[in-house]
Amino acid sequence: MTGLTLFNTTDEIFEKKILNFDFSGVVWDKLDEIETFKNYNEKIFISNNPKENNTWSNNAKNLKITINNELEDIYVFEDFKFLKIGSSIINLSNYHLDYKDLEIISKKISTSETRLLLKYEQSGNPNIQGMCGGATDFGYIILVINNKNELIQFEEIEIENCRGFINSENLQENNKKILQYKITDSSDDKEISKTITIDTESIRLIK
């Protein structure tokens, strides 16, 4: 079974196990124990496999259910990110930046535009037990926004991506004016290396 299972239960011990993911054995044993749990009032299973049925059960009845596809564009949760520079407030969500952790490395403001150098970091794999579960992927984003708060340039520079087999070596650790990395891509049989240089004062990628 592959999909989402929702339980309505008064079993506090099981609820605590779910919240803390506190099950003995390997991860697949944990999932098996959840799937075979019977002490519930109601259970809904929503499958992402077209060969499996969506089901509802109360331990006495088992019913097939259908999902109203008209609701697929309704978002229950929406994340907003705002950046305040001086008196200007910039809604970063308008620029489709999906990274949760963004750090301002440097900024340059003129009468015509604002240049921003942002650093992003994210877990190499949300599943800590999976491949790259302990890794941290990161990179930089150059944003140029005009005086009307319109995005006129977007450039993303990937530095580390564990599952993408991209790793780096910092070549300028003590130089705050320059970020420079040797990037190695091992995703193919032959490794490909290149050097990335970012000027943090002008906020430009030096090619």
JSON list of C-alpha atoms in Angstrom, two decimals, residues 7-198:
[
{"chain": "A", "resi": 7, "resn": "PHE", "atom": "CA", "xyz": [-6.85, 7.33, 11.79]},
{"chain": "A", "resi": 8, "resn": "ASN", "atom": "CA", "xyz": [-9.49, 8.42, 14.29]},
{"chain": "A", "resi": 9, "resn": "THR", "atom": "CA", "xyz": [-8.58, 6.61, 17.50]},
{"chain": "A", "resi": 10, "resn": "THR", "atom": "CA", "xyz": [-8.76, 6.96, 21.28]},
{"chain": "A", "resi": 11, "resn": "ASP", "atom": "CA", "xyz": [-5.70, 4.73, 21.75]},
{"chain": "A", "resi": 12, "resn": "GLU", "atom": "CA", "xyz": [-3.34, 7.19, 23.46]},
{"chain": "A", "resi": 13, "resn": "ILE", "atom": "CA", "xyz": [-0.38, 4.80, 23.35]},
{"chain": "A", "resi": 14, "resn": "PHE", "atom": "CA", "xyz": [-0.70, 4.36, 19.59]},
{"chain": "A", "resi": 15, "resn": "GLU", "atom": "CA", "xyz": [-1.25, 8.10, 19.12]},
{"chain": "A", "resi": 16, "resn": "LYS", "atom": "CA", "xyz": [1.97, 8.82, 21.01]},
{"chain": "A", "resi": 17, "resn": "LYS", "atom": "CA", "xyz": [3.83, 6.31, 18.85]},
{"chain": "A", "resi": 18, "resn": "ILE", "atom": "CA", "xyz": [2.53, 8.01, 15.70]},
{"chain": "A", "resi": 19, "resn": "LEU", "atom": "CA", "xyz": [3.46, 11.50, 16.91]},
{"chain": "A", "resi": 20, "resn": "ASN", "atom": "CA", "xyz": [6.95, 10.42, 17.99]},
{"chain": "A", "resi": 21, "resn": "PHE", "atom": "CA", "xyz": [7.37, 7.76, 15.29]},
{"chain": "A", "resi": 22, "resn": "ASP", "atom": "CA", "xyz": [8.31, 5.53, 18.21]},
{"chain": "A", "resi": 23, "resn": "PHE", "atom": "CA", "xyz": [8.27, 1.98, 16.86]},
{"chain": "A", "resi": 24, "resn": "SER", "atom": "CA", "xyz": [10.85, -0.76, 17.30]},
{"chain": "A", "resi": 25, "resn": "GLY", "atom": "CA", "xyz": [12.62, -2.31, 14.34]},
{"chain": "A", "resi": 26, "resn": "VAL", "atom": "CA", "xyz": [13.51, -0.95, 10.93]},
{"chain": "A", "resi": 27, "resn": "VAL", "atom": "CA", "xyz": [11.41, 1.66, 9.16]},
{"chain": "A", "resi": 28, "resn": "TRP", "atom": "CA", "xyz": [9.47, -0.89, 7.09]},
{"chain": "A", "resi": 29, "resn": "ASP", "atom": "CA", "xyz": [8.44, -2.72, 10.28]},
{"chain": "A", "resi": 30, "resn": "LYS", "atom": "CA", "xyz": [7.16, 0.57, 11.66]},
{"chain": "A", "resi": 31, "resn": "LEU", "atom": "CA", "xyz": [5.02, 1.13, 8.58]},
{"chain": "A", "resi": 32, "resn": "ASP", "atom": "CA", "xyz": [3.70, -2.44, 8.72]},
{"chain": "A", "resi": 33, "resn": "GLU", "atom": "CA", "xyz": [2.63, -1.96, 12.35]},
{"chain": "A", "resi": 34, "resn": "ILE", "atom": "CA", "xyz": [0.75, 1.21, 11.43]},
{"chain": "A", "resi": 35, "resn": "GLU", "atom": "CA", "xyz": [-0.97, -0.43, 8.45]},
{"chain": "A", "resi": 36, "resn": "THR", "atom": "CA", "xyz": [-2.17, -3.40, 10.54]},
{"chain": "A", "resi": 37, "resn": "PHE", "atom": "CA", "xyz": [-3.43, -1.29, 13.48]},
{"chain": "A", "resi": 38, "resn": "LYS", "atom": "CA", "xyz": [-7.04, -2.22, 14.34]},
{"chain": "A", "resi": 39, "resn": "ASN", "atom": "CA", "xyz": [-7.96, -0.17, 17.42]},
{"chain": "A", "resi": 40, "resn": "TYR", "atom": "CA", "xyz": [-9.51, 2.75, 15.56]},
{"chain": "A", "resi": 41, "resn": "ASN", "atom": "CA", "xyz": [-12.94, 4.34, 15.23]},
{"chain": "A", "resi": 42, "resn": "GLU", "atom": "CA", "xyz": [-12.44, 5.32, 11.61]},
{"chain": "A", "resi": 43, "resn": "LYS", "atom": "CA", "xyz": [-9.68, 4.93, 9.05]},
{"chain": "A", "resi": 44, "resn": "ILE", "atom": "CA", "xyz": [-9.31, 6.57, 5.65]},
{"chain": "A", "resi": 45, "resn": "PHE", "atom": "CA", "xyz": [-6.73, 5.37, 3.16]},
{"chain": "A", "resi": 46, "resn": "ILE", "atom": "CA", "xyz": [-5.94, 7.58, 0.15]},
{"chain": "A", "resi": 47, "resn": "SER", "atom": "CA", "xyz": [-3.75, 5.85, -2.41]},
{"chain": "A", "resi": 48, "resn": "ASN", "atom": "CA", "xyz": [-1.36, 7.38, -4.92]},
{"chain": "A", "resi": 49, "resn": "ASN", "atom": "CA", "xyz": [-1.35, 4.09, -6.83]},
{"chain": "A", "resi": 50, "resn": "PRO", "atom": "CA", "xyz": [-4.05, 3.95, -9.55]},
{"chain": "A", "resi": 51, "resn": "LYS", "atom": "CA", "xyz": [-4.29, 0.17, -9.05]},
{"chain": "A", "resi": 52, "resn": "GLU", "atom": "CA", "xyz": [-5.33, 0.58, -5.39]},
{"chain": "A", "resi": 53, "resn": "ASN", "atom": "CA", "xyz": [-8.67, 1.82, -4.05]},
{"chain": "A", "resi": 54, "resn": "ASN", "atom": "CA", "xyz": [-9.26, 4.73, -1.71]},
{"chain": "A", "resi": 55, "resn": "THR", "atom": "CA", "xyz": [-11.10, 3.27, 1.29]},
{"chain": "A", "resi": 56, "resn": "TRP", "atom": "CA", "xyz": [-12.97, 4.18, 4.46]},
{"chain": "A", "resi": 57, "resn": "SER", "atom": "CA", "xyz": [-13.42, 1.75, 7.36]},
{"chain": "A", "resi": 58, "resn": "ASN", "atom": "CA", "xyz": [-14.86, 1.70, 10.88]},
{"chain": "A", "resi": 59, "resn": "ASN", "atom": "CA", "xyz": [-13.85, -1.93, 11.53]},
{"chain": "A", "resi": 60, "resn": "ALA", "atom": "CA", "xyz": [-17.43, -3.00, 10.81]},
{"chain": "A", "resi": 61, "resn": "LYS", "atom": "CA", "xyz": [-17.80, -1.59, 7.30]},
{"chain": "A", "resi": 62, "resn": "ASN", "atom": "CA", "xyz": [-15.34, -1.10, 4.48]},
{"chain": "A", "resi": 63, "resn": "LEU", "atom": "CA", "xyz": [-16.28, 1.34, 1.73]},
{"chain": "A", "resi": 64, "resn": "LYS", "atom": "CA", "xyz": [-14.58, 2.52, -1.41]},
{"chain": "A", "resi": 65, "resn": "ILE", "atom": "CA", "xyz": [-14.32, 6.29, -1.70]},
{"chain": "A", "resi": 66, "resn": "THR", "atom": "CA", "xyz": [-13.52, 8.66, -4.54]},
{"chain": "A", "resi": 67, "resn": "ILE", "atom": "CA", "xyz": [-11.58, 11.91, -4.35]},
{"chain": "A", "resi": 68, "resn": "ASN", "atom": "CA", "xyz": [-13.17, 15.01, -5.86]},
{"chain": "A", "resi": 69, "resn": "ASN", "atom": "CA", "xyz": [-10.54, 16.12, -8.35]},
{"chain": "A", "resi": 70, "resn": "GLU", "atom": "CA", "xyz": [-12.17, 19.52, -8.58]},
{"chain": "A", "resi": 71, "resn": "LEU", "atom": "CA", "xyz": [-10.53, 20.30, -5.24]},
{"chain": "A", "resi": 72, "resn": "GLU", "atom": "CA", "xyz": [-6.98, 19.59, -6.41]},
{"chain": "A", "resi": 73, "resn": "ASP", "atom": "CA", "xyz": [-6.21, 23.28, -6.90]},
{"chain": "A", "resi": 74, "resn": "ILE", "atom": "CA", "xyz": [-7.40, 24.32, -3.44]},
{"chain": "A", "resi": 75, "resn": "TYR", "atom": "CA", "xyz": [-4.46, 24.81, -1.08]},
{"chain": "A", "resi": 76, "resn": "VAL", "atom": "CA", "xyz": [-5.01, 24.22, 2.63]},
{"chain": "A", "resi": 77, "resn": "PHE", "atom": "CA", "xyz": [-1.65, 25.73, 3.53]},
{"chain": "A", "resi": 78, "resn": "GLU", "atom": "CA", "xyz": [0.23, 28.58, 1.91]},
{"chain": "A", "resi": 79, "resn": "ASP", "atom": "CA", "xyz": [3.66, 29.77, 2.96]},
{"chain": "A", "resi": 80, "resn": "PHE", "atom": "CA", "xyz": [4.65, 33.44, 2.72]},
{"chain": "A", "resi": 81, "resn": "LYS", "atom": "CA", "xyz": [8.15, 34.92, 2.96]},
{"chain": "A", "resi": 82, "resn": "PHE", "atom": "CA", "xyz": [8.78, 38.63, 3.34]},
{"chain": "A", "resi": 83, "resn": "LEU", "atom": "CA", "xyz": [12.04, 40.53, 3.14]},
{"chain": "A", "resi": 84, "resn": "LYS", "atom": "CA", "xyz": [12.28, 44.02, 4.68]},
{"chain": "A", "resi": 85, "resn": "ILE", "atom": "CA", "xyz": [15.00, 46.31, 3.32]},
{"chain": "A", "resi": 86, "resn": "GLY", "atom": "CA", "xyz": [14.80, 49.83, 4.65]},
{"chain": "A", "resi": 87, "resn": "SER", "atom": "CA", "xyz": [11.22, 50.95, 4.15]},
{"chain": "A", "resi": 88, "resn": "SER", "atom": "CA", "xyz": [10.56, 48.39, 1.41]},
{"chain": "A", "resi": 89, "resn": "ILE", "atom": "CA", "xyz": [8.86, 45.07, 2.09]},
{"chain": "A", "resi": 90, "resn": "ILE", "atom": "CA", "xyz": [9.39, 42.47, -0.62]},
{"chain": "A", "resi": 91, "resn": "ASN", "atom": "CA", "xyz": [7.15, 39.41, -0.84]},
{"chain": "A", "resi": 92, "resn": "LEU", "atom": "CA", "xyz": [9.59, 36.65, -1.79]},
{"chain": "A", "resi": 93, "resn": "SER", "atom": "CA", "xyz": [6.68, 34.25, -2.29]},
{"chain": "A", "resi": 94, "resn": "ASN", "atom": "CA", "xyz": [5.92, 36.12, -5.51]},
{"chain": "A", "resi": 95, "resn": "TYR", "atom": "CA", "xyz": [9.24, 34.88, -6.89]},
{"chain": "A", "resi": 96, "resn": "HIS", "atom": "CA", "xyz": [8.54, 31.18, -6.20]},
{"chain": "A", "resi": 97, "resn": "LEU", "atom": "CA", "xyz": [11.40, 30.69, -3.75]},
{"chain": "A", "resi": 98, "resn": "ASP", "atom": "CA", "xyz": [10.52, 27.34, -2.21]},
{"chain": "A", "resi": 99, "resn": "TYR", "atom": "CA", "xyz": [13.41, 27.20, 0.25]},
{"chain": "A", "resi": 100, "resn": "LYS", "atom": "CA", "xyz": [12.41, 27.53, 3.91]},
{"chain": "A", "resi": 101, "resn": "ASP", "atom": "CA", "xyz": [15.80, 28.72, 5.22]},
{"chain": "A", "resi": 102, "resn": "LEU", "atom": "CA", "xyz": [17.16, 31.80, 3.45]},
{"chain": "A", "resi": 103, "resn": "GLU", "atom": "CA", "xyz": [20.01, 33.95, 4.72]},
{"chain": "A", "resi": 104, "resn": "ILE", "atom": "CA", "xyz": [20.96, 37.38, 3.39]},
{"chain": "A", "resi": 105, "resn": "ILE", "atom": "CA", "xyz": [24.68, 37.29, 2.60]},
{"chain": "A", "resi": 106, "resn": "SER", "atom": "CA", "xyz": [24.90, 40.78, 1.12]},
{"chain": "A", "resi": 107, "resn": "LYS", "atom": "CA", "xyz": [22.80, 43.49, -0.51]},
{"chain": "A", "resi": 108, "resn": "LYS", "atom": "CA", "xyz": [23.42, 46.48, -2.74]},
{"chain": "A", "resi": 109, "resn": "ILE", "atom": "CA", "xyz": [20.82, 49.22, -3.04]},
{"chain": "A", "resi": 110, "resn": "SER", "atom": "CA", "xyz": [20.72, 51.96, -5.66]},
{"chain": "A", "resi": 111, "resn": "THR", "atom": "CA", "xyz": [18.01, 54.32, -6.91]},
{"chain": "A", "resi": 112, "resn": "SER", "atom": "CA", "xyz": [17.14, 51.97, -9.76]},
{"chain": "A", "resi": 113, "resn": "GLU", "atom": "CA", "xyz": [17.48, 48.49, -8.23]},
{"chain": "A", "resi": 114, "resn": "THR", "atom": "CA", "xyz": [18.18, 46.29, -5.23]},
{"chain": "A", "resi": 115, "resn": "ARG", "atom": "CA", "xyz": [20.65, 43.44, -5.63]},
{"chain": "A", "resi": 116, "resn": "LEU", "atom": "CA", "xyz": [20.47, 40.60, -3.10]},
{"chain": "A", "resi": 117, "resn": "LEU", "atom": "CA", "xyz": [22.69, 37.61, -2.49]},
{"chain": "A", "resi": 118, "resn": "LEU", "atom": "CA", "xyz": [20.83, 34.92, -0.56]},
{"chain": "A", "resi": 119, "resn": "LYS", "atom": "CA", "xyz": [22.06, 31.58, 0.74]},
{"chain": "A", "resi": 120, "resn": "TYR", "atom": "CA", "xyz": [19.70, 28.64, 1.02]},
{"chain": "A", "resi": 121, "resn": "GLU", "atom": "CA", "xyz": [20.12, 25.44, 3.01]},
{"chain": "A", "resi": 122, "resn": "GLN", "atom": "CA", "xyz": [17.95, 22.35, 3.13]},
{"chain": "A", "resi": 123, "resn": "SER", "atom": "CA", "xyz": [18.17, 18.77, 4.26]},
{"chain": "A", "resi": 124, "resn": "GLY", "atom": "CA", "xyz": [19.68, 16.37, 1.74]},
{"chain": "A", "resi": 125, "resn": "ASN", "atom": "CA", "xyz": [16.75, 14.02, 2.38]},
{"chain": "A", "resi": 126, "resn": "PRO", "atom": "CA", "xyz": [13.73, 14.58, 4.68]},
{"chain": "A", "resi": 127, "resn": "ASN", "atom": "CA", "xyz": [13.96, 10.87, 5.53]},
{"chain": "A", "resi": 128, "resn": "ILE", "atom": "CA", "xyz": [16.88, 10.88, 7.97]},
{"chain": "A", "resi": 129, "resn": "GLN", "atom": "CA", "xyz": [17.28, 7.12, 7.54]},
{"chain": "A", "resi": 130, "resn": "GLY", "atom": "CA", "xyz": [17.49, 7.36, 3.76]},
{"chain": "A", "resi": 131, "resn": "MET", "atom": "CA", "xyz": [20.31, 8.22, 1.39]},
{"chain": "A", "resi": 132, "resn": "CYS", "atom": "CA", "xyz": [21.81, 11.63, 2.27]},
{"chain": "A", "resi": 133, "resn": "GLY", "atom": "CA", "xyz": [19.60, 11.84, 5.37]},
{"chain": "A", "resi": 134, "resn": "GLY", "atom": "CA", "xyz": [22.37, 13.53, 7.34]},
{"chain": "A", "resi": 135, "resn": "ALA", "atom": "CA", "xyz": [23.55, 15.81, 4.52]},
{"chain": "A", "resi": 136, "resn": "THR", "atom": "CA", "xyz": [22.86, 19.52, 4.01]},
{"chain": "A", "resi": 137, "resn": "ASP", "atom": "CA", "xyz": [22.38, 20.85, 0.49]},
{"chain": "A", "resi": 138, "resn": "PHE", "atom": "CA", "xyz": [23.05, 24.53, -0.09]},
{"chain": "A", "resi": 139, "resn": "GLY", "atom": "CA", "xyz": [23.58, 27.16, -2.71]},
{"chain": "A", "resi": 140, "resn": "TYR", "atom": "CA", "xyz": [23.16, 30.85, -3.48]},
{"chain": "A", "resi": 141, "resn": "ILE", "atom": "CA", "xyz": [20.51, 32.96, -5.18]},
{"chain": "A", "resi": 142, "resn": "ILE", "atom": "CA", "xyz": [21.08, 36.33, -6.83]},
{"chain": "A", "resi": 143, "resn": "LEU", "atom": "CA", "xyz": [17.97, 38.50, -6.98]},
{"chain": "A", "resi": 144, "resn": "VAL", "atom": "CA", "xyz": [17.76, 41.84, -8.72]},
{"chain": "A", "resi": 145, "resn": "ILE", "atom": "CA", "xyz": [14.59, 43.83, -8.01]},
{"chain": "A", "resi": 146, "resn": "ASN", "atom": "CA", "xyz": [13.79, 47.20, -9.57]},
{"chain": "A", "resi": 147, "resn": "ASN", "atom": "CA", "xyz": [12.40, 50.22, -7.71]},
{"chain": "A", "resi": 148, "resn": "LYS", "atom": "CA", "xyz": [8.86, 49.00, -8.44]},
{"chain": "A", "resi": 149, "resn": "ASN", "atom": "CA", "xyz": [9.59, 45.76, -6.54]},
{"chain": "A", "resi": 150, "resn": "GLU", "atom": "CA", "xyz": [9.57, 43.79, -9.80]},
{"chain": "A", "resi": 151, "resn": "LEU", "atom": "CA", "xyz": [11.98, 40.90, -10.23]},
{"chain": "A", "resi": 152, "resn": "ILE", "atom": "CA", "xyz": [14.27, 41.60, -13.18]},
{"chain": "A", "resi": 153, "resn": "GLN", "atom": "CA", "xyz": [16.94, 38.95, -12.58]},
{"chain": "A", "resi": 154, "resn": "PHE", "atom": "CA", "xyz": [16.98, 35.57, -10.85]},
{"chain": "A", "resi": 155, "resn": "GLU", "atom": "CA", "xyz": [20.04, 33.34, -10.75]},
{"chain": "A", "resi": 156, "resn": "GLU", "atom": "CA", "xyz": [20.42, 30.19, -8.66]},
{"chain": "A", "resi": 157, "resn": "ILE", "atom": "CA", "xyz": [23.87, 28.73, -8.04]},
{"chain": "A", "resi": 158, "resn": "GLU", "atom": "CA", "xyz": [23.87, 25.17, -6.71]},
{"chain": "A", "resi": 159, "resn": "ILE", "atom": "CA", "xyz": [26.87, 24.32, -4.52]},
{"chain": "A", "resi": 160, "resn": "GLU", "atom": "CA", "xyz": [26.00, 21.06, -2.73]},
{"chain": "A", "resi": 161, "resn": "ASN", "atom": "CA", "xyz": [23.36, 18.49, -3.70]},
{"chain": "A", "resi": 162, "resn": "CYS", "atom": "CA", "xyz": [23.98, 15.11, -2.11]},
{"chain": "A", "resi": 163, "resn": "ARG", "atom": "CA", "xyz": [21.38, 13.10, -4.02]},
{"chain": "A", "resi": 164, "resn": "GLY", "atom": "CA", "xyz": [22.41, 14.88, -7.20]},
{"chain": "A", "resi": 165, "resn": "PHE", "atom": "CA", "xyz": [26.03, 13.77, -6.56]},
{"chain": "A", "resi": 166, "resn": "ILE", "atom": "CA", "xyz": [27.21, 17.38, -6.52]},
{"chain": "A", "resi": 167, "resn": "ASN", "atom": "CA", "xyz": [29.80, 18.36, -3.91]},
{"chain": "A", "resi": 168, "resn": "SER", "atom": "CA", "xyz": [32.11, 21.29, -3.42]},
{"chain": "A", "resi": 169, "resn": "GLU", "atom": "CA", "xyz": [35.38, 22.56, -2.01]},
{"chain": "A", "resi": 170, "resn": "ASN", "atom": "CA", "xyz": [35.53, 26.08, -0.58]},
{"chain": "A", "resi": 171, "resn": "LEU", "atom": "CA", "xyz": [38.48, 27.87, -2.20]},
{"chain": "A", "resi": 172, "resn": "GLN", "atom": "CA", "xyz": [38.08, 31.24, -0.43]},
{"chain": "A", "resi": 173, "resn": "GLU", "atom": "CA", "xyz": [37.15, 30.55, 3.20]},
{"chain": "A", "resi": 174, "resn": "ASN", "atom": "CA", "xyz": [38.81, 33.70, 4.59]},
{"chain": "A", "resi": 175, "resn": "ASN", "atom": "CA", "xyz": [37.83, 36.15, 1.86]},
{"chain": "A", "resi": 176, "resn": "LYS", "atom": "CA", "xyz": [34.52, 37.86, 2.66]},
{"chain": "A", "resi": 177, "resn": "LYS", "atom": "CA", "xyz": [34.48, 39.76, -0.63]},
{"chain": "A", "resi": 178, "resn": "ILE", "atom": "CA", "xyz": [34.61, 36.63, -2.77]},
{"chain": "A", "resi": 179, "resn": "LEU", "atom": "CA", "xyz": [32.78, 33.31, -2.61]},
{"chain": "A", "resi": 180, "resn": "GLN", "atom": "CA", "xyz": [34.61, 30.69, -4.62]},
{"chain": "A", "resi": 181, "resn": "TYR", "atom": "CA", "xyz": [33.92, 26.97, -4.83]},
{"chain": "A", "resi": 182, "resn": "LYS", "atom": "CA", "xyz": [35.20, 24.08, -6.86]},
{"chain": "A", "resi": 183, "resn": "ILE", "atom": "CA", "xyz": [32.04, 22.16, -7.84]},
{"chain": "A", "resi": 184, "resn": "THR", "atom": "CA", "xyz": [32.31, 18.48, -8.76]},
{"chain": "A", "resi": 185, "resn": "ASP", "atom": "CA", "xyz": [29.44, 16.69, -10.48]},
{"chain": "A", "resi": 186, "resn": "SER", "atom": "CA", "xyz": [29.73, 12.89, -10.11]},
{"chain": "A", "resi": 187, "resn": "SER", "atom": "CA", "xyz": [26.27, 12.02, -11.43]},
{"chain": "A", "resi": 188, "resn": "ASP", "atom": "CA", "xyz": [27.72, 10.51, -14.64]},
{"chain": "A", "resi": 189, "resn": "ASP", "atom": "CA", "xyz": [30.51, 8.01, -15.16]},
{"chain": "A", "resi": 190, "resn": "LYS", "atom": "CA", "xyz": [32.95, 10.86, -15.75]},
{"chain": "A", "resi": 191, "resn": "GLU", "atom": "CA", "xyz": [33.33, 13.54, -13.07]},
{"chain": "A", "resi": 192, "resn": "ILE", "atom": "CA", "xyz": [32.93, 17.13, -14.23]},
{"chain": "A", "resi": 193, "resn": "SER", "atom": "CA", "xyz": [34.48, 19.96, -12.21]},
{"chain": "A", "resi": 194, "resn": "LYS", "atom": "CA", "xyz": [34.12, 23.72, -12.50]},
{"chain": "A", "resi": 195, "resn": "THR", "atom": "CA", "xyz": [34.92, 26.78, -10.41]},
{"chain": "A", "resi": 196, "resn": "ILE", "atom": "CA", "xyz": [32.17, 29.15, -9.31]},
{"chain": "A", "resi": 197, "resn": "THR", "atom": "CA", "xyz": [33.06, 32.68, -8.18]},
{"chain": "A", "resi": 198, "resn": "ILE", "atom": "CA", "xyz": [30.61, 35.20, -6.71]}
]
